[in-house]
Amino acid sequence: DMLQRCDEELVGKFRTLHDGTTATPKLDNFTVPVISLTRVCQKGKLQEAQEYLSDAAASDARFLEVFDSFVVEKVLPHYKERLRAAGAVEGDKPLAFYYQRPPTLRIQPGPSRALVRAHNDAEYGHQNGELNFWLPLTSRRKTGVDLLCESKEGVGDYHPLKAEYGEVVSFHGTSCRHYVDANHSLWTRVSLDF
């Protein structure tokens, strides 16, 4: 719903079929204008499109309501249980959690050779106590795109996290380098991270 309200010429639109009708609005059918995939130094609008999409996510009350519900009802209880099992939390002692809101919405259309270089989030000023969560909203089997991550800081043994559509995975992205590979498929990869 949020993507359907975005500026089609800047952010994109759902694929149009040969008969002129619009394909069922599924995220993997979302197309992005080439100019919005191109950096300013190449006369593109990549940064403008990213800012527009970030603003759209931050101002969409329904999107934020669903996201908050997901984090509070699913992610945080699971994370707290992991902390309890590791002995880092005692019993039902209340804990305060902070999370990125809005999440980052990533759209990676295919086919493309573009990929995100291996990096850790400390390079962008993130603090060591953060834990990354990645939620694919499209099938990695359909796009061939996965998030690859080191098992430990600096070892360079990148492995795919293999999160399926609708699964959320966590990793220590502040210290462990990670990246997504290129999308060579005809479909669009969409994910949230926070």
XYZ file of C-alpha atoms in Angstrom:
194
model
C 0.000 0.000 0.000
C 2.784 2.447 0.908
C 4.676 1.775 -2.343
C 1.524 2.342 -4.408
C 1.301 5.881 -2.989
C 4.932 6.738 -3.808
C 6.011 8.849 -6.779
C 6.202 6.310 -9.638
C 8.767 8.344 -11.573
C 11.128 8.467 -8.591
C 10.532 5.331 -6.502
C 8.848 2.994 -8.967
C 5.676 1.049 -9.592
C 4.316 -2.442 -9.876
C 4.995 -4.116 -13.209
C 2.613 -3.433 -16.098
C 1.528 -6.434 -18.172
C 1.476 -6.587 -21.972
C -2.255 -5.808 -22.041
C -1.659 -2.555 -20.110
C -3.016 -3.808 -16.796
C -0.933 -3.752 -13.648
C 0.394 -7.014 -12.269
C -0.852 -8.107 -8.877
C 0.958 -5.765 -6.472
C 3.465 -8.259 -5.113
C 6.774 -6.862 -3.925
C 8.826 -8.973 -6.316
C 6.876 -7.316 -9.181
C 7.974 -3.802 -8.161
C 10.077 -1.962 -10.755
C 12.393 0.974 -10.092
C 13.287 3.622 -12.720
C 16.894 3.336 -13.903
C 17.525 6.990 -13.000
C 16.686 6.146 -9.366
C 19.329 3.411 -9.350
C 22.015 5.805 -10.578
C 24.148 8.050 -8.376
C 24.082 11.857 -8.671
C 27.632 11.896 -10.058
C 26.213 9.962 -13.035
C 23.224 12.319 -13.318
C 20.955 9.972 -11.388
C 18.511 10.320 -8.522
C 19.570 7.448 -6.242
C 19.968 9.544 -3.086
C 16.744 11.467 -3.751
C 14.817 8.196 -4.228
C 16.309 6.718 -1.036
C 15.376 9.815 0.976
C 11.862 9.833 -0.492
C 11.352 6.162 0.402
C 12.747 6.674 3.932
C 10.389 9.609 4.465
C 7.456 7.578 3.133
C 8.194 4.763 5.607
C 8.645 7.207 8.497
C 5.303 8.908 7.813
C 3.140 5.860 7.067
C 1.171 5.273 10.286
C -0.162 1.850 9.245
C 3.282 0.600 8.185
C 4.777 1.756 11.504
C 1.908 0.231 13.490
C 2.455 -3.184 11.864
C 6.231 -2.898 12.268
C 5.981 -1.921 15.967
C 3.588 -4.788 16.619
C 5.956 -7.243 14.925
C 8.963 -6.057 16.924
C 7.182 -5.862 20.297
C 5.147 -9.074 19.985
C 7.553 -11.335 18.058
C 11.149 -10.125 17.892
C 11.742 -8.740 21.390
C 10.216 -11.651 23.366
C 12.345 -14.079 21.330
C 15.450 -11.957 21.864
C 14.790 -11.661 25.602
C 14.459 -15.457 25.804
C 17.813 -15.822 24.035
C 19.369 -13.461 26.590
C 17.778 -15.411 29.444
C 19.057 -18.748 28.050
C 22.558 -17.277 27.813
C 22.405 -16.183 31.456
C 22.533 -12.475 30.596
C 19.066 -11.777 32.078
C 17.521 -12.963 35.312
C 13.987 -14.391 35.209
C 11.226 -11.983 34.285
C 13.188 -8.882 35.211
C 11.985 -5.987 32.999
C 14.354 -4.886 30.252
C 14.381 -1.795 28.087
C 15.038 -2.356 24.391
C 15.601 0.261 21.731
C 15.125 -0.415 18.050
C 15.452 1.435 14.781
C 12.154 2.997 13.770
C 11.341 3.203 10.965
C 13.254 0.201 9.666
C 15.299 0.528 6.504
C 13.349 -0.671 3.470
C 15.689 -2.100 0.832
C 14.604 -2.543 -2.778
C 17.002 -4.314 -5.163
C 15.545 -4.807 -8.644
C 16.926 -7.327 -11.061
C 18.533 -8.089 -13.306
C 21.511 -6.111 -12.116
C 25.198 -6.502 -11.411
C 24.981 -4.062 -8.498
C 25.705 -5.376 -5.048
C 26.444 -3.980 -1.617
C 30.141 -4.219 -0.786
C 31.222 -6.101 2.330
C 31.157 -3.728 5.285
C 30.484 -3.581 8.988
C 28.148 -1.005 10.438
C 30.848 0.472 12.685
C 32.116 2.072 9.439
C 28.879 4.108 9.500
C 29.062 5.074 13.168
C 26.945 2.303 14.699
C 27.749 1.328 18.280
C 29.039 -2.068 19.339
C 25.996 -2.985 21.443
C 23.652 -3.135 18.448
C 22.217 -6.315 17.004
C 21.016 -6.312 13.393
C 17.760 -7.916 12.311
C 17.085 -8.727 8.649
C 13.618 -9.604 7.338
C 13.281 -10.611 3.660
C 9.900 -9.625 2.212
C 10.486 -11.557 -1.028
C 11.804 -15.050 -1.720
C 15.574 -15.461 -1.846
C 14.980 -18.585 -3.928
C 13.191 -16.481 -6.554
C 15.756 -13.646 -6.667
C 18.916 -15.580 -5.819
C 19.850 -12.795 -3.389
C 20.934 -13.481 0.160
C 22.621 -11.633 2.989
C 26.108 -13.003 3.533
C 27.884 -12.462 6.846
C 31.102 -13.371 8.645
C 30.743 -15.798 11.552
C 33.164 -13.698 13.627
C 34.720 -10.290 13.257
C 37.445 -10.138 10.623
C 37.539 -13.823 9.600
C 36.135 -13.277 6.085
C 34.244 -16.596 6.011
C 31.087 -15.183 4.444
C 28.087 -17.479 4.537
C 24.485 -16.893 3.460
C 22.040 -16.379 6.328
C 19.366 -18.180 4.265
C 16.385 -16.350 5.723
C 13.250 -17.326 3.854
C 10.391 -14.968 3.060
C 8.859 -13.874 6.370
C 11.695 -15.163 8.581
C 13.820 -12.748 10.548
C 17.482 -13.394 11.325
C 19.844 -11.528 13.603
C 23.582 -10.971 13.409
C 26.190 -8.667 14.888
C 26.520 -6.317 11.924
C 28.451 -3.666 13.816
C 31.536 -5.869 13.947
C 30.888 -8.683 11.442
C 31.249 -7.692 7.809
C 28.243 -8.456 5.634
C 26.822 -7.790 2.167
C 24.087 -8.806 -0.273
C 24.976 -10.310 -3.606
C 23.819 -9.092 -7.003
C 20.275 -9.770 -8.163
C 20.563 -11.537 -11.532
C 16.886 -12.556 -11.578
C 13.964 -10.816 -13.286
C 12.394 -10.191 -9.869
C 12.858 -7.501 -7.228
C 14.367 -8.275 -3.839
C 12.754 -6.370 -0.939
C 13.757 -6.558 2.717
C 13.633 -4.678 5.998
C 16.532 -4.260 8.359
C 16.573 -2.705 11.779
